Short mmCIF file of C-alpha atoms and ligand atoms in Angstrom, two decimals:
data_model
loop_
_atom_site.label_atom_id
_atom_site.label_comp_id
_atom_site.label_asym_id
_atom_site.label_seq_id
_atom_site.Cartn_x
_atom_site.Cartn_y
_atom_site.Cartn_z
CA MET A 1209 21.91 163.68 249.43
CA SER A 1210 22.17 165.04 252.97
CA THR A 1211 25.20 164.30 255.15
CA GLY A 1212 22.94 163.87 258.14
CA THR A 1213 23.21 167.42 259.47
CA ARG A 1214 20.02 169.31 260.09
CA GLU A 1215 18.32 170.59 256.94
CA ILE A 1216 18.15 174.36 256.54
CA PRO A 1217 15.18 175.30 254.37
CA LEU A 1218 15.15 178.22 251.97
CA ALA A 1219 12.13 179.85 253.57
CA ARG A 1220 9.72 179.26 256.43
CA PRO A 1221 6.89 181.40 257.78
CA LEU A 1222 6.77 182.54 261.42
CA LEU A 1223 3.43 181.35 262.76
CA ASP A 1224 2.35 180.62 266.32
CA GLU A 1225 -0.63 180.15 268.63
CA ARG A 1226 -1.98 183.60 267.74
CA GLU A 1227 -2.72 182.58 264.13
CA GLU A 1228 -4.18 179.28 265.41
CA GLU A 1229 -6.48 181.18 267.77
CA LEU A 1230 -7.63 183.62 265.08
CA VAL A 1231 -8.24 180.85 262.54
CA LEU A 1232 -10.25 178.91 265.11
CA GLU A 1233 -12.44 181.97 265.74
CA VAL A 1234 -13.23 182.20 262.03
CA LEU A 1235 -13.93 178.47 261.76
CA ARG A 1236 -16.31 178.70 264.70
CA SER A 1237 -18.02 181.77 263.23
CA GLY A 1238 -18.94 179.88 260.07
CA ARG A 1239 -18.07 182.96 257.95
CA LEU A 1240 -15.41 181.50 255.69
CA SER A 1241 -15.64 183.92 252.76
CA LEU A 1242 -16.90 187.49 252.20
CA GLY A 1243 -16.90 187.86 255.98
CA PRO A 1244 -15.84 190.54 258.45
CA THR A 1245 -12.32 189.17 259.00
CA ILE A 1246 -11.32 190.14 255.46
CA GLU A 1247 -12.63 193.66 255.95
CA ARG A 1248 -10.80 193.92 259.26
CA PHE A 1249 -7.56 192.81 257.62
CA GLU A 1250 -8.05 195.31 254.78
CA GLU A 1251 -8.49 198.16 257.26
CA LEU A 1252 -5.46 197.12 259.28
CA ILE A 1253 -3.11 196.73 256.34
CA ALA A 1254 -4.28 199.96 254.69
CA GLU A 1255 -3.48 201.78 257.92
CA ARG A 1256 -0.15 200.02 258.22
CA ILE A 1257 1.07 200.93 254.71
CA GLY A 1258 -0.50 204.38 254.61
CA ALA A 1259 -2.89 203.77 251.72
CA PRO A 1260 -6.51 204.89 252.00
CA PHE A 1261 -7.97 201.75 250.38
CA ALA A 1262 -7.03 198.08 250.23
CA ALA A 1263 -8.75 195.13 248.55
CA ALA A 1264 -7.73 191.58 249.44
CA VAL A 1265 -7.51 189.05 246.60
CA SER A 1266 -6.65 185.39 246.16
CA SER A 1267 -3.03 186.06 245.10
CA GLY A 1268 -0.58 188.77 244.15
CA THR A 1269 -0.99 187.70 240.54
CA ALA A 1270 -4.77 188.13 240.76
CA GLY A 1271 -4.29 191.63 242.15
CA LEU A 1272 -1.91 192.61 239.35
CA HIS A 1273 -4.32 191.21 236.80
CA LEU A 1274 -7.18 193.29 238.19
CA LEU A 1275 -5.05 196.43 237.98
CA ALA A 1276 -4.15 195.58 234.38
CA ARG A 1277 -7.86 195.08 233.63
CA ILE A 1278 -8.76 198.42 235.23
CA ALA A 1279 -5.98 200.11 233.24
CA GLY A 1280 -7.88 199.04 230.13
CA LEU A 1281 -4.96 197.15 228.61
CA GLY A 1282 -5.78 195.04 225.59
CA PRO A 1283 -4.60 193.68 222.24
CA GLY A 1284 -2.41 196.15 220.37
CA ASP A 1285 -1.13 197.71 223.60
CA GLU A 1286 2.34 197.32 225.05
CA ALA A 1287 3.26 197.34 228.72
CA ILE A 1288 6.78 197.74 230.03
CA THR A 1289 8.20 195.80 232.94
CA SER A 1290 11.39 194.40 234.39
CA PRO A 1291 12.89 191.18 233.00
CA LEU A 1292 14.33 190.41 236.43
CA SER A 1293 11.11 189.57 238.18
CA PHE A 1294 8.59 186.84 238.72
CA VAL A 1295 6.51 186.00 235.65
CA SER A 1296 3.35 187.59 237.10
CA SER A 1297 4.80 191.07 236.48
CA ALA A 1298 4.30 190.40 232.76
CA ASN A 1299 1.55 187.77 232.78
CA CYS A 1300 -0.84 190.22 234.45
CA PHE A 1301 -1.22 192.30 231.29
CA MET A 1302 -0.69 189.43 228.85
CA PHE A 1303 -3.91 187.94 230.30
CA GLU A 1304 -5.58 191.02 228.76
CA GLY A 1305 -3.85 190.60 225.41
CA ALA A 1306 -1.20 193.32 225.80
CA ALA A 1307 2.37 192.62 224.66
CA PRO A 1308 5.35 192.67 227.03
CA VAL A 1309 8.30 195.01 226.59
CA PHE A 1310 11.26 194.30 228.84
CA VAL A 1311 13.77 196.98 229.73
CA ASP A 1312 17.03 196.41 231.46
CA VAL A 1313 17.70 196.87 235.15
CA ASP A 1314 20.16 199.02 237.04
CA ARG A 1315 23.28 197.03 237.88
CA ARG A 1316 23.21 198.07 241.55
CA THR A 1317 19.54 198.00 242.49
CA LEU A 1318 18.45 195.23 240.08
CA ASN A 1319 15.31 197.31 239.50
CA ILE A 1320 14.16 198.86 236.25
CA ASP A 1321 16.46 201.59 234.95
CA PRO A 1322 14.32 204.74 234.40
CA ASP A 1323 16.42 205.85 231.38
CA ALA A 1324 16.00 202.47 229.69
CA LEU A 1325 12.30 202.66 230.48
CA GLU A 1326 11.87 206.03 228.84
CA ALA A 1327 13.79 204.91 225.76
CA ALA A 1328 11.49 201.91 225.30
CA ILE A 1329 8.23 203.88 225.17
CA THR A 1330 6.42 203.76 221.82
CA GLU A 1331 3.05 205.06 220.68
CA ARG A 1332 1.62 201.68 221.69
CA THR A 1333 2.86 201.79 225.28
CA LYS A 1334 0.01 202.04 227.72
CA ALA A 1335 1.36 200.98 231.10
CA VAL A 1336 4.42 200.35 233.22
CA ILE A 1337 4.63 197.66 235.87
CA ALA A 1338 7.42 198.76 238.19
CA VAL A 1339 8.78 196.02 240.46
CA ASP A 1340 10.41 196.38 243.89
CA MET A 1341 12.65 193.40 243.34
CA PHE A 1342 13.94 191.44 246.32
CA GLY A 1343 12.15 193.99 248.51
CA PHE A 1344 14.30 196.93 247.35
CA PRO A 1345 12.11 199.90 246.33
CA CYS A 1346 12.26 200.95 242.69
CA GLU A 1347 12.87 204.54 241.51
CA LEU A 1348 9.21 205.35 241.95
CA ASP A 1349 9.35 209.15 241.63
CA GLU A 1350 11.41 209.09 238.45
CA ILE A 1351 9.24 206.37 236.95
CA ARG A 1352 6.06 208.14 237.95
CA ALA A 1353 7.30 211.41 236.40
CA ILE A 1354 7.96 209.58 233.12
CA CYS A 1355 4.53 207.93 233.22
CA GLU A 1356 2.79 211.24 233.90
CA ARG A 1357 4.70 213.00 231.13
CA ARG A 1358 3.96 210.22 228.61
CA GLY A 1359 0.39 209.51 229.69
CA LEU A 1360 1.01 205.96 230.95
CA VAL A 1361 -0.64 203.99 233.72
CA LEU A 1362 1.76 203.00 236.50
CA ILE A 1363 1.27 199.85 238.58
CA GLU A 1364 3.66 198.92 241.39
CA ASP A 1365 4.44 195.23 241.77
CA ALA A 1366 5.43 195.37 245.43
CA ALA A 1367 4.68 191.66 245.95
CA GLU A 1368 8.11 191.23 247.57
CA ALA A 1369 8.30 194.54 249.40
CA LEU A 1370 5.83 194.76 252.29
CA GLY A 1371 7.52 196.91 254.93
CA ALA A 1372 9.95 198.62 252.55
CA GLU A 1373 10.25 202.39 252.55
CA TYR A 1374 10.88 204.80 249.73
CA LYS A 1375 12.01 208.32 250.62
CA GLY A 1376 11.04 207.76 254.25
CA ARG A 1377 7.48 206.57 253.63
CA PRO A 1378 6.12 203.03 253.29
CA VAL A 1379 5.80 201.43 249.88
CA GLY A 1380 2.07 201.61 249.30
CA SER A 1381 1.67 205.16 250.57
CA HIS A 1382 3.00 206.99 247.53
CA GLY A 1383 -0.20 207.47 245.58
CA VAL A 1384 0.43 204.69 243.04
CA SER A 1385 -1.73 201.54 242.93
CA GLY A 1386 0.01 198.25 243.52
CA VAL A 1387 0.10 194.84 245.09
CA PHE A 1388 1.66 192.89 247.96
CA GLY A 1389 1.72 189.08 247.97
CA PHE A 1390 1.30 186.64 250.86
CA TYR A 1391 2.72 183.36 249.56
CA PRO A 1392 4.45 181.48 252.45
CA ASN A 1393 7.93 182.76 251.61
CA LYS A 1394 6.75 186.39 251.88
CA GLN A 1395 7.22 188.73 254.84
CA LEU A 1396 3.52 188.30 255.67
CA ALA A 1397 2.50 184.72 254.94
CA THR A 1398 -1.04 183.44 254.65
CA GLY A 1399 -0.57 180.48 252.30
CA GLU A 1400 -2.00 182.26 249.28
CA GLY A 1401 -3.32 185.78 248.96
CA GLY A 1402 -2.52 189.34 248.10
CA ILE A 1403 -3.66 192.87 248.68
CA VAL A 1404 -4.20 195.62 246.16
CA PHE A 1405 -3.57 199.08 247.58
CA THR A 1406 -5.09 202.06 245.87
CA HIS A 1407 -5.54 205.77 246.44
CA SER A 1408 -8.75 205.99 244.43
CA GLU A 1409 -12.09 205.15 245.99
CA GLU A 1410 -13.57 204.48 242.57
CA GLU A 1411 -10.80 201.99 241.74
CA TRP A 1412 -11.34 200.32 245.11
CA HIS A 1413 -15.03 199.81 244.35
CA LEU A 1414 -14.15 198.35 240.96
CA LEU A 1415 -11.59 196.00 242.54
CA LYS A 1416 -14.19 194.71 244.99
CA SER A 1417 -16.62 194.07 242.16
CA LEU A 1418 -14.08 192.50 239.77
CA ARG A 1419 -12.70 190.12 242.41
CA ASN A 1420 -16.23 188.91 243.16
CA GLN A 1421 -17.57 187.84 239.76
CA GLY A 1422 -18.55 191.36 238.79
CA ARG A 1423 -21.18 191.69 241.49
CA ASP A 1424 -22.09 195.16 242.72
CA TYR A 1425 -19.49 196.08 245.36
CA ARG A 1426 -22.31 197.35 247.61
CA GLY A 1427 -23.87 193.89 247.78
CA GLY A 1428 -27.30 193.08 246.49
CA SER A 1429 -28.61 189.95 244.90
CA TRP A 1430 -26.10 187.08 244.63
CA PHE A 1431 -27.07 186.48 241.02
CA HIS A 1432 -26.86 190.10 239.88
CA HIS A 1433 -23.65 190.81 237.92
CA VAL A 1434 -22.97 194.33 236.72
CA ARG A 1435 -19.76 193.54 234.83
CA LEU A 1436 -17.55 190.69 233.66
CA GLY A 1437 -15.61 189.69 236.75
CA PHE A 1438 -13.44 186.95 238.23
CA ASN A 1439 -13.43 184.75 241.26
CA TYR A 1440 -10.34 186.25 242.86
CA ARG A 1441 -11.81 186.21 246.37
CA TRP A 1442 -9.68 185.58 249.41
CA THR A 1443 -11.05 183.65 252.41
CA ASP A 1444 -11.65 184.73 255.97
CA VAL A 1445 -9.45 181.86 257.16
CA GLN A 1446 -6.53 183.36 255.27
CA ALA A 1447 -7.46 186.82 256.56
CA ALA A 1448 -7.32 185.47 260.13
CA ILE A 1449 -3.77 184.26 259.53
CA GLY A 1450 -3.05 187.66 257.98
CA ILE A 1451 -4.22 189.52 261.07
CA GLY A 1452 -1.96 187.39 263.27
CA GLN A 1453 0.92 188.07 260.89
CA LEU A 1454 0.21 191.81 260.83
CA GLU A 1455 0.26 191.91 264.63
CA LYS A 1456 3.81 190.56 264.56
CA LEU A 1457 4.96 192.21 261.33
CA ASP A 1458 7.39 194.55 263.09
CA GLU A 1459 8.96 191.58 264.85
CA ILE A 1460 9.14 189.61 261.58
CA LEU A 1461 10.77 192.53 259.75
CA GLU A 1462 13.27 193.09 262.56
CA LEU A 1463 14.22 189.41 262.69
CA ARG A 1464 14.66 189.39 258.91
CA SER A 1465 16.87 192.50 259.01
CA ALA A 1466 18.93 191.01 261.81
CA ALA A 1467 19.42 187.80 259.82
CA ALA A 1468 20.45 189.82 256.76
CA ALA A 1469 22.94 191.83 258.83
CA ARG A 1470 24.47 188.59 260.15
CA TYR A 1471 24.86 187.25 256.61
CA ASP A 1472 26.45 190.55 255.52
CA GLU A 1473 29.00 190.14 258.29
CA LEU A 1474 29.62 186.41 257.78
CA LEU A 1475 30.03 186.71 254.00
CA ALA A 1476 32.10 189.89 254.02
CA GLY A 1477 35.43 188.11 253.87
CA ILE A 1478 34.48 185.46 251.30
CA ASP A 1479 35.95 185.91 247.84
CA GLY A 1480 33.60 185.44 244.94
CA VAL A 1481 30.44 186.57 246.73
CA GLU A 1482 28.76 189.95 246.40
CA THR A 1483 26.27 190.68 249.17
CA PRO A 1484 23.00 192.57 248.51
CA LEU A 1485 22.97 196.33 248.07
CA ALA A 1486 22.76 198.22 251.36
CA ASP A 1487 20.03 200.74 252.06
CA ASP A 1488 20.64 204.40 251.33
CA GLY A 1489 18.79 207.57 252.39
CA GLU A 1490 16.00 207.00 249.87
CA HIS A 1491 15.57 203.22 249.79
CA THR A 1492 14.95 200.99 252.79
CA ARG A 1493 14.69 197.38 251.77
CA SER A 1494 12.21 195.01 253.33
CA TRP A 1495 14.16 191.79 253.61
CA PHE A 1496 12.29 189.23 251.53
CA VAL A 1497 15.09 186.98 250.31
CA TYR A 1498 18.83 187.10 250.83
CA VAL A 1499 20.29 186.88 247.35
CA VAL A 1500 24.03 187.00 246.71
CA LEU A 1501 25.71 187.48 243.36
CA LEU A 1502 28.45 184.96 242.61
CA GLU A 1503 31.50 186.23 240.81
CA HIS A 1504 31.84 185.52 237.09
CA GLY A 1505 33.40 182.13 236.57
CA VAL A 1506 31.92 180.54 239.70
CA ASP A 1507 29.85 177.50 238.73
CA ARG A 1508 26.53 178.31 240.40
CA ALA A 1509 24.93 174.93 239.75
CA ARG A 1510 27.86 173.16 241.40
CA VAL A 1511 27.82 175.54 244.38
CA ALA A 1512 24.06 175.02 244.82
CA ALA A 1513 24.50 171.25 244.55
CA GLU A 1514 27.29 171.23 247.14
CA LEU A 1515 25.15 173.22 249.55
CA GLY A 1516 22.26 170.90 248.85
CA ASP A 1517 24.47 167.91 249.72
CA GLN A 1518 24.96 169.47 253.15
CA GLY A 1519 21.23 169.94 253.71
CA ILE A 1520 21.31 173.62 252.83
CA GLU A 1521 18.53 174.59 250.48
CA CYS A 1522 19.26 177.46 248.13
CA GLY A 1523 17.65 178.80 245.00
CA GLU A 1524 18.70 180.11 241.61
CA TYR A 1525 16.46 183.10 242.18
CA LEU A 1526 15.47 183.88 239.40
CA PRO A 1527 15.64 183.42 235.62
CA CYS A 1528 14.75 186.40 233.40
CA ILE A 1529 11.11 186.44 232.34
CA HIS A 1530 11.85 187.07 228.66
CA LEU A 1531 13.97 183.91 228.52
CA GLN A 1532 11.24 181.61 229.81
CA PRO A 1533 10.22 179.03 227.18
CA TYR A 1534 6.72 180.45 226.61
CA MET A 1535 8.12 183.94 226.11
CA ARG A 1536 10.79 182.81 223.65
CA GLU A 1537 8.24 180.83 221.67
CA ARG A 1538 5.63 183.51 221.49
CA PHE A 1539 7.72 186.67 221.07
CA GLY A 1540 11.09 185.35 219.88
CA PHE A 1541 12.95 186.89 222.80
CA ALA A 1542 16.54 185.71 223.15
CA GLU A 1543 19.71 186.32 225.14
CA GLY A 1544 21.14 189.79 224.75
CA LEU A 1545 17.86 191.70 225.04
CA CYS A 1546 18.58 192.83 228.63
CA PRO A 1547 22.27 192.11 229.28
CA VAL A 1548 22.48 193.51 232.81
CA ALA A 1549 19.46 191.54 234.04
CA GLU A 1550 20.63 188.41 232.24
CA ASP A 1551 24.11 188.62 233.72
CA ALA A 1552 22.74 189.13 237.25
CA SER A 1553 20.15 186.40 236.90
CA ARG A 1554 22.82 183.87 235.89
CA ARG A 1555 24.79 184.64 239.05
CA THR A 1556 22.14 185.07 241.76
CA LEU A 1557 21.88 182.58 244.56
CA ALA A 1558 19.21 182.84 247.26
CA LEU A 1559 20.42 181.56 250.62
CA PRO A 1560 18.19 180.15 253.38
CA PHE A 1561 16.36 183.13 254.79
CA PHE A 1562 13.49 183.44 257.27
CA PRO A 1563 12.80 185.20 260.58
CA GLN A 1564 13.73 182.26 262.86
CA LEU A 1565 17.05 181.64 261.10
CA GLU A 1566 19.75 181.31 263.73
CA ARG A 1567 23.34 182.41 263.71
CA ASP A 1568 24.85 178.93 263.92
CA ASP A 1569 22.90 177.87 260.83
CA GLN A 1570 24.03 181.00 259.03
CA GLU A 1571 27.62 180.19 259.98
CA ARG A 1572 27.12 176.75 258.45
CA VAL A 1573 25.75 178.34 255.26
CA ALA A 1574 28.64 180.81 255.07
CA SER A 1575 31.35 178.20 255.53
CA ALA A 1576 29.68 175.78 253.10
CA LEU A 1577 29.43 178.59 250.56
CA ALA A 1578 33.07 179.56 251.03
CA SER A 1579 34.32 176.01 250.58
CA ALA A 1580 32.05 175.36 247.59
CA ILE A 1581 33.34 178.48 245.85
CA SER A 1582 37.00 177.79 246.55
CA SER A 1583 36.88 174.11 245.64
C1 PLP B 2964 7.66 190.24 242.06
C2 PLP B 2964 6.47 189.34 242.20
N1 PLP B 2964 5.33 189.66 241.57
C3 PLP B 2964 4.22 188.93 241.67
C4 PLP B 2964 4.21 187.77 242.41
C5 PLP B 2964 2.97 186.94 242.43
O1 PLP B 2964 2.41 186.74 243.67
P1 PLP B 2964 1.52 185.43 243.94
O2 PLP B 2964 2.44 184.27 244.02
O3 PLP B 2964 0.87 185.75 245.26
O4 PLP B 2964 0.53 185.33 242.84
C6 PLP B 2964 5.36 187.37 243.08
C7 PLP B 2964 5.36 186.13 243.89
O5 PLP B 2964 6.30 185.45 244.09
C8 PLP B 2964 6.53 188.17 242.97
O6 PLP B 2964 7.67 187.82 243.57
#
């Protein structure tokens, strides 16, 4: 129940007249799918992230699935990913019949620990899905070296990390194939959608065929299908929103960083709250969510409920994948498999976070959090 103060949502996209104008142009053009606006968006985002090829798809999940399909994953194979991620990081290869192997995360970065990854490789392992969790880049070079040495396919789940940089270059530009997502809470929001970035022209052609029911990527007859494909097409209406969002991406990223810096400052003196890991010389986070870790012993559900009572939306972001009911049932996973990830996931709390978030609302969040923790 709200006390009557203004509600502060968890997330909200930054959209304005520019997106309206671009959407209207597409509506008036009558080209709602497979049109030029998608191609324009693909060119613009590829240039922005420093990847030679980009293929837009209906969601981040769809993009990951296509990469798992192209990797040739199937029954009898294992793929390794992080337990502290969204379910798509594992579902993408389970759709193809491969089994998930979860390895623990690094306590500081909350991303996959390369040593744990190497130790989990078996003769069945075929791929690794490395996640840039909460927009913080994973240890891509170390992970890639392991994958090259052990003959594994590497896919980067960068759904949360558009705008992040690893070793001074954008995520997406490092030669590995991966995905960004455009759900409304993401840095670039189009409602639904995702982009697969790749450094292989051949893979790009395959992606364009697979997303479009297996049609020849060069076009041709509508009812000519050269392979088994999916309908993972995006629409030109979404691409129009995407172009508007790309035009203001720098502004969005700056506003998000500024909001994160204000939270860092406001929460610094509050006992029981650990703020997110700061950037270092090699990792520059793209601020997707602002997730704090509550100290052991703090009752997270009660804190979240108290904030909720004051109109402040927050999220238990997010449970470990291996402990989801369908994973437990199918593979018998239980607590204790990935202790670091499990401990973090029990203590994470996502605070309201979006580009337009203002300081006075952040002050409200900080003082509500402090009083909820101390009470
Ligand atoms: C790490 C991660 N991977 C994959 C996805 C899936 O993206 P989508 O919701 O666009 O399918 C998400 C979305 O929240 C995500 O956070």
